mmCIF file of C-alpha atoms in Angstrom:
data_model
loop_
_atom_site.group_PDB
_atom_site.id
_atom_site.type_symbol
_atom_site.label_atom_id
_atom_site.label_comp_id
_atom_site.label_asym_id
_atom_site.label_seq_id
_atom_site.Cartn_x
_atom_site.Cartn_y
_atom_site.Cartn_z
ATOM 1 C CA MET O 21 10.909 12.291 -7.975
ATOM 2 C CA GLN O 22 14.633 10.758 -7.222
ATOM 3 C CA THR O 23 14.607 7.337 -5.468
ATOM 4 C CA ALA O 24 18.087 6.935 -4.591
ATOM 5 C CA GLY O 25 20.283 7.761 -1.865
ATOM 6 C CA LYS O 26 16.653 7.830 0.244
ATOM 7 C CA VAL O 27 15.935 6.940 3.819
ATOM 8 C CA VAL O 28 12.405 4.196 2.966
ATOM 9 C CA LEU O 29 10.656 3.234 5.420
ATOM 10 C CA ILE O 30 7.879 0.157 4.112
ATOM 11 C CA THR O 31 5.372 -1.244 6.656
ATOM 12 C CA GLY O 32 4.042 -4.870 5.413
ATOM 13 C CA GLY O 33 7.257 -5.738 3.909
ATOM 14 C CA GLY O 34 8.287 -8.761 5.329
ATOM 15 C CA SER O 35 7.048 -10.883 1.997
ATOM 16 C CA GLY O 36 4.866 -9.944 -1.492
ATOM 17 C CA ILE O 37 4.794 -6.265 -3.159
ATOM 18 C CA GLY O 38 6.383 -4.849 0.481
ATOM 19 C CA MET O 39 9.386 -7.091 0.092
ATOM 20 C CA GLU O 40 9.612 -6.687 -3.293
ATOM 21 C CA THR O 41 9.706 -3.342 -3.684
ATOM 22 C CA ALA O 42 11.789 -2.967 -0.496
ATOM 23 C CA ARG O 43 14.505 -4.953 -2.828
ATOM 24 C CA LEU O 44 14.470 -2.751 -5.562
ATOM 25 C CA PHE O 45 15.142 0.485 -3.255
ATOM 26 C CA VAL O 46 17.973 -1.339 -1.431
ATOM 27 C CA GLN O 47 19.365 -2.088 -5.050
ATOM 28 C CA LYS O 48 19.637 1.867 -5.870
ATOM 29 C CA GLY O 49 21.079 2.773 -2.538
ATOM 30 C CA ASN O 50 18.630 3.700 -0.184
ATOM 31 C CA GLN O 51 18.584 2.784 3.266
ATOM 32 C CA VAL O 52 15.684 0.898 3.850
ATOM 33 C CA ILE O 53 13.348 -0.345 6.663
ATOM 34 C CA ILE O 54 11.252 -2.976 6.543
ATOM 35 C CA THR O 55 8.152 -3.421 9.063
ATOM 36 C CA GLY O 56 5.571 -6.654 10.033
ATOM 37 C CA ARG O 57 4.234 -8.227 13.312
ATOM 38 C CA ASN O 58 6.000 -11.141 12.415
ATOM 39 C CA LYS O 59 9.722 -10.753 13.881
ATOM 40 C CA GLU O 60 10.703 -13.996 12.509
ATOM 41 C CA ARG O 61 9.376 -13.633 8.578
ATOM 42 C CA LEU O 62 11.177 -9.868 8.709
ATOM 43 C CA GLU O 63 14.471 -11.533 9.936
ATOM 44 C CA HIS O 64 14.453 -13.777 6.748
ATOM 45 C CA ALA O 65 13.303 -11.249 4.276
ATOM 46 C CA ALA O 66 16.005 -8.866 5.762
ATOM 47 C CA ALA O 67 18.343 -11.335 5.143
ATOM 48 C CA GLU O 68 17.411 -11.824 1.680
ATOM 49 C CA ILE O 69 16.975 -8.702 0.447
ATOM 50 C CA GLY O 70 20.557 -8.398 2.218
ATOM 51 C CA ALA O 71 21.063 -4.670 3.226
ATOM 52 C CA ALA O 72 17.820 -3.906 4.730
ATOM 53 C CA ALA O 73 16.553 -3.221 8.587
ATOM 54 C CA TYR O 74 14.011 -4.395 10.135
ATOM 55 C CA PHE O 75 11.635 -3.566 13.103
ATOM 56 C CA SER O 76 8.290 -5.197 14.432
ATOM 57 C CA CYS O 77 5.543 -3.616 14.080
ATOM 58 C CA ASP O 78 1.889 -3.631 14.166
ATOM 59 C CA VAL O 79 0.406 -0.722 12.410
ATOM 60 C CA THR O 80 -2.846 -1.127 14.075
ATOM 61 C CA SER O 81 -1.078 -0.763 18.016
ATOM 62 C CA GLU O 82 -0.885 3.033 18.826
ATOM 63 C CA SER O 83 1.851 2.089 21.192
ATOM 64 C CA ASP O 84 3.915 0.123 18.340
ATOM 65 C CA VAL O 85 3.521 3.206 15.882
ATOM 66 C CA LEU O 86 5.065 5.637 18.415
ATOM 67 C CA ALA O 87 7.804 3.452 18.731
ATOM 68 C CA LEU O 88 8.356 3.297 14.995
ATOM 69 C CA VAL O 89 8.309 6.684 14.981
ATOM 70 C CA GLN O 90 11.349 7.404 17.523
ATOM 71 C CA PHE O 91 13.219 4.213 16.542
ATOM 72 C CA ILE O 92 13.662 6.043 12.945
ATOM 73 C CA LYS O 93 13.960 9.323 14.457
ATOM 74 C CA ASP O 94 16.725 7.850 16.848
ATOM 75 C CA LYS O 95 18.496 5.879 14.294
ATOM 76 C CA TYR O 96 18.598 8.004 11.166
ATOM 77 C CA GLY O 97 17.247 10.799 11.670
ATOM 78 C CA LYS O 98 14.926 11.570 9.067
ATOM 79 C CA LEU O 99 12.348 9.927 6.543
ATOM 80 C CA ASP O 100 12.325 10.468 2.861
ATOM 81 C CA PHE O 101 9.849 7.622 1.855
ATOM 82 C CA LEU O 102 6.905 6.270 3.947
ATOM 83 C CA MET O 103 5.083 3.660 2.027
ATOM 84 C CA ASN O 104 1.878 2.688 3.266
ATOM 85 C CA ASN O 105 1.594 -1.232 2.402
ATOM 86 C CA ALA O 106 0.957 -2.936 5.388
ATOM 87 C CA GLY O 107 -2.834 -4.973 4.374
ATOM 88 C CA LEU O 108 -5.566 -7.552 5.441
ATOM 89 C CA SER O 109 -8.249 -8.972 3.153
ATOM 90 C CA TYR O 110 -11.143 -11.411 3.549
ATOM 91 C CA LEU O 111 -12.709 -13.509 0.965
ATOM 92 C CA HIS O 112 -16.373 -13.532 1.997
ATOM 93 C CA GLN O 113 -19.758 -12.375 -0.241
ATOM 94 C CA LEU O 114 -22.341 -10.493 1.315
ATOM 95 C CA HIS O 115 -25.513 -12.537 1.359
ATOM 96 C CA ASP O 116 -24.222 -15.138 3.249
ATOM 97 C CA ASP O 117 -21.419 -14.198 5.625
ATOM 98 C CA THR O 118 -22.258 -13.716 9.574
ATOM 99 C CA ALA O 119 -19.022 -12.370 9.662
ATOM 100 C CA THR O 120 -19.122 -9.118 7.758
ATOM 101 C CA PHE O 121 -19.000 -6.745 10.534
ATOM 102 C CA ILE O 122 -15.696 -8.004 11.803
ATOM 103 C CA ASN O 123 -14.239 -8.451 8.535
ATOM 104 C CA ALA O 124 -14.767 -5.007 7.576
ATOM 105 C CA SER O 125 -13.568 -3.774 11.194
ATOM 106 C CA ARG O 126 -10.266 -5.547 10.800
ATOM 107 C CA GLU O 127 -9.566 -4.524 7.439
ATOM 108 C CA MET O 128 -10.762 -0.938 7.738
ATOM 109 C CA THR O 129 -8.931 -0.822 10.695
ATOM 110 C CA THR O 130 -5.831 -2.040 8.744
ATOM 111 C CA ASN O 131 -5.991 -0.787 5.493
ATOM 112 C CA TYR O 132 -6.950 2.425 6.100
ATOM 113 C CA LEU O 133 -7.261 4.075 9.355
ATOM 114 C CA ALA O 134 -3.837 2.560 9.903
ATOM 115 C CA ALA O 135 -2.359 4.260 7.149
ATOM 116 C CA VAL O 136 -3.986 7.978 8.398
ATOM 117 C CA ASN O 137 -2.421 7.307 11.584
ATOM 118 C CA ILE O 138 1.142 6.126 10.770
ATOM 119 C CA THR O 139 0.922 8.930 8.355
ATOM 120 C CA ALA O 140 0.121 11.894 10.835
ATOM 121 C CA GLN O 141 2.850 10.492 13.066
ATOM 122 C CA PHE O 142 5.407 10.721 10.365
ATOM 123 C CA LEU O 143 4.325 14.168 8.546
ATOM 124 C CA PRO O 144 6.553 16.278 10.949
ATOM 125 C CA LEU O 145 9.538 13.792 9.864
ATOM 126 C CA LEU O 146 8.910 14.259 6.107
ATOM 127 C CA LYS O 147 8.211 17.575 6.215
ATOM 128 C CA GLN O 148 11.912 18.090 7.308
ATOM 129 C CA GLN O 149 13.188 17.095 4.207
ATOM 130 C CA PRO O 150 13.533 19.135 1.117
ATOM 131 C CA GLU O 151 11.617 16.702 -0.750
ATOM 132 C CA ALA O 152 9.538 13.618 0.358
ATOM 133 C CA GLY O 153 6.888 11.571 -0.600
ATOM 134 C CA ILE O 154 4.074 9.168 0.640
ATOM 135 C CA ILE O 155 3.164 5.831 -0.959
ATOM 136 C CA ASN O 156 -0.351 4.551 -0.444
ATOM 137 C CA MET O 157 -0.367 0.572 -1.460
ATOM 138 C CA SER O 158 -4.032 0.921 -3.072
ATOM 139 C CA SER O 159 -6.058 -1.045 -5.131
ATOM 140 C CA ILE O 160 -8.244 -1.659 -8.464
ATOM 141 C CA THR O 161 -11.287 -2.200 -6.147
ATOM 142 C CA GLY O 162 -10.627 1.520 -4.544
ATOM 143 C CA PHE O 163 -12.462 2.637 -7.551
ATOM 144 C CA VAL O 164 -14.113 -1.126 -9.118
ATOM 145 C CA PRO O 165 -15.389 -3.139 -6.061
ATOM 146 C CA ALA O 166 -14.802 -7.080 -6.188
ATOM 147 C CA PHE O 167 -17.995 -8.683 -5.032
ATOM 148 C CA THR O 168 -16.114 -11.497 -3.506
ATOM 149 C CA LEU O 169 -13.779 -8.711 -1.670
ATOM 150 C CA PRO O 170 -16.528 -6.318 -0.700
ATOM 151 C CA THR O 171 -15.237 -5.169 2.461
ATOM 152 C CA TYR O 172 -11.627 -5.183 1.500
ATOM 153 C CA SER O 173 -12.822 -2.944 -1.636
ATOM 154 C CA ALA O 174 -14.127 -0.170 0.994
ATOM 155 C CA SER O 175 -11.462 -0.091 2.692
ATOM 156 C CA LYS O 176 -9.584 0.782 -0.224
ATOM 157 C CA ALA O 177 -12.169 3.172 -1.589
ATOM 158 C CA ALA O 178 -11.681 5.186 1.798
ATOM 159 C CA LEU O 179 -7.912 5.131 1.307
ATOM 160 C CA HIS O 180 -8.223 6.037 -2.232
ATOM 161 C CA SER O 181 -10.490 9.067 -1.535
ATOM 162 C CA TYR O 182 -8.051 9.852 1.466
ATOM 163 C CA SER O 183 -4.915 9.868 -0.841
ATOM 164 C CA GLN O 184 -6.548 12.775 -3.323
ATOM 165 C CA SER O 185 -7.199 14.374 -0.091
ATOM 166 C CA LEU O 186 -3.934 14.109 1.431
ATOM 167 C CA ARG O 187 -2.189 15.056 -2.130
ATOM 168 C CA TYR O 188 -3.927 18.134 -2.587
ATOM 169 C CA SER O 189 -3.294 19.564 1.172
ATOM 170 C CA LEU O 190 0.123 18.262 1.273
ATOM 171 C CA SER O 191 0.994 20.550 -2.220
ATOM 172 C CA THR O 192 -0.357 23.406 -0.945
ATOM 173 C CA THR O 193 2.037 23.679 1.989
ATOM 174 C CA THR O 194 4.909 20.956 1.435
ATOM 175 C CA ASN O 195 7.106 19.636 -0.515
ATOM 176 C CA ILE O 196 5.302 16.402 -0.116
ATOM 177 C CA LYS O 197 4.628 14.129 -2.872
ATOM 178 C CA VAL O 198 1.517 11.448 -2.649
ATOM 179 C CA PHE O 199 1.592 8.206 -4.793
ATOM 180 C CA GLU O 200 -1.131 5.891 -4.743
ATOM 181 C CA VAL O 201 -0.415 2.301 -6.352
ATOM 182 C CA MET O 202 -3.409 0.934 -7.877
ATOM 183 C CA PRO O 203 -2.759 -3.231 -8.923
ATOM 184 C CA SER O 204 -5.055 -5.089 -10.160
ATOM 185 C CA LEU O 205 -4.926 -8.898 -8.652
ATOM 186 C CA VAL O 206 -1.444 -9.597 -7.241
ATOM 187 C CA ASP O 207 -0.007 -13.186 -6.858
ATOM 188 C CA THR O 208 0.350 -12.782 -2.620
ATOM 189 C CA GLU O 209 -0.933 -15.043 0.001
ATOM 190 C CA PHE O 210 -3.446 -12.862 0.105
ATOM 191 C CA THR O 211 -5.295 -14.079 -2.862
ATOM 192 C CA ARG O 212 -3.916 -17.729 -2.639
ATOM 193 C CA ASP O 213 -7.813 -18.666 -2.150
ATOM 194 C CA ILE O 214 -8.729 -16.635 -5.456
ATOM 195 C CA PRO O 215 -9.114 -19.388 -8.099
ATOM 196 C CA THR O 216 -7.674 -16.804 -10.905
ATOM 197 C CA LYS O 217 -4.749 -17.592 -13.159
ATOM 198 C CA GLU O 218 -5.137 -13.394 -14.184
ATOM 199 C CA LYS O 219 -2.600 -12.529 -11.276
ATOM 200 C CA ILE O 220 0.595 -10.077 -11.378
ATOM 201 C CA THR O 221 3.449 -10.366 -9.345
ATOM 202 C CA PRO O 222 4.937 -8.386 -6.702
ATOM 203 C CA GLU O 223 7.944 -8.186 -9.154
ATOM 204 C CA GLU O 224 5.838 -6.261 -11.271
ATOM 205 C CA VAL O 225 4.113 -4.167 -8.823
ATOM 206 C CA ALA O 226 7.370 -3.366 -7.208
ATOM 207 C CA THR O 227 8.873 -1.948 -10.570
ATOM 208 C CA ALA O 228 5.927 -0.362 -11.766
ATOM 209 C CA THR O 229 6.162 1.655 -8.423
ATOM 210 C CA LEU O 230 9.593 3.120 -8.583
ATOM 211 C CA ASP O 231 9.168 3.820 -12.063
ATOM 212 C CA GLY O 232 5.752 5.839 -11.313
ATOM 213 C CA ILE O 233 7.734 7.979 -8.522
ATOM 214 C CA GLU O 234 10.982 8.594 -11.216
ATOM 215 C CA LYS O 235 8.389 10.061 -13.837
ATOM 216 C CA ASP O 236 6.065 11.515 -10.734
ATOM 217 C CA LEU O 237 2.872 9.795 -11.561
ATOM 218 C CA TYR O 238 0.802 10.219 -8.868
ATOM 219 C CA GLU O 239 -1.704 7.918 -9.667
ATOM 220 C CA ILE O 240 0.007 4.811 -10.746
ATOM 221 C CA HIS O 241 -1.832 1.885 -12.604
ATOM 222 C CA VAL O 242 -0.115 -1.902 -12.592
ATOM 223 C CA GLY O 243 -2.150 -4.809 -14.664
ATOM 224 C CA THR O 244 -5.442 -4.462 -15.839
ATOM 225 C CA THR O 245 -6.483 -1.083 -13.547
ATOM 226 C CA GLY O 246 -5.252 1.118 -16.761
ATOM 227 C CA ALA O 247 -7.933 -0.452 -18.888
ATOM 228 C CA LEU O 248 -10.809 -0.826 -16.084
ATOM 229 C CA HIS O 249 -9.893 2.798 -15.039
ATOM 230 C CA GLN O 250 -10.959 3.990 -18.080
ATOM 231 C CA HIS O 251 -14.173 1.818 -18.028
ATOM 232 C CA PHE O 252 -14.823 3.326 -14.734
ATOM 233 C CA PHE O 253 -14.950 6.882 -16.056
ATOM 234 C CA SER O 254 -16.742 6.383 -18.743
ATOM 235 C CA GLN O 255 -18.658 3.300 -18.020
ATOM 236 C CA ALA O 256 -19.153 2.622 -14.413
ATOM 237 C CA GLU O 257 -21.353 -0.174 -14.610
ATOM 238 C CA GLN O 258 -19.495 -2.280 -17.352
ATOM 239 C CA ALA O 259 -16.358 -1.812 -15.696
ATOM 240 C CA PHE O 260 -17.839 -3.670 -12.339
ATOM 241 C CA LYS O 261 -18.846 -6.522 -14.533
ATOM 242 C CA THR O 262 -15.687 -6.990 -16.350
ATOM 243 C CA LEU O 263 -13.662 -6.775 -12.701
ATOM 244 C CA ASN O 264 -16.360 -9.456 -11.689
ATOM 245 C CA ARG O 265 -16.906 -11.716 -15.012
ATOM 246 C CA ILE O 266 -20.472 -10.876 -15.358
ATOM 247 C CA SER O 267 -22.076 -11.136 -18.585
#
């Protein structure tokens, strides 16, 4: 799929993977809009990228999402790529966490339900294009759970399942392609408290994302995800142990 000359919307674009993907899309001559809850962060990111627009939006707020849809319609009149990248994670373990339900509710709302809603809201606009794409930022934990991120893992598993169903549904009736990016642990503000050196950079994920889209790879594995994905389908228990470093 072509990744140049498009209108691209990226949620959670004020930092990390979203910002670096926005940067690459801009370099390829696209009109890029980044969203996030923090207006100052968005302003800084847009200035650093150099040619990106921004719109302050909480993807879990129905009124904010509707305002975003109207903004895209009024200013651009179309949308070619929607990247659901906004995310939230809590580092905790189920055996000693009294806030599990609260954490899980917030993660599921941001990582899964918000993506479902914003996709549904933008589908009419995406359907108007001869070719369009939806990019869901998933995770290696979508199929191999990390026990220190248990409810985050569950939210990404939900997003993975939804992405598969959405891809099949849209392929039978539209020209919209659904991509799912599944990186291993990425060095962002969300992972600062995870003590490991085995982190990939947001730039690596962004590069792999655009490369995968251009090659029509609907599941884009970045970092160690590819190897663990093979482990999962051949030996699920061993994949879980490998990810969580259990001997």
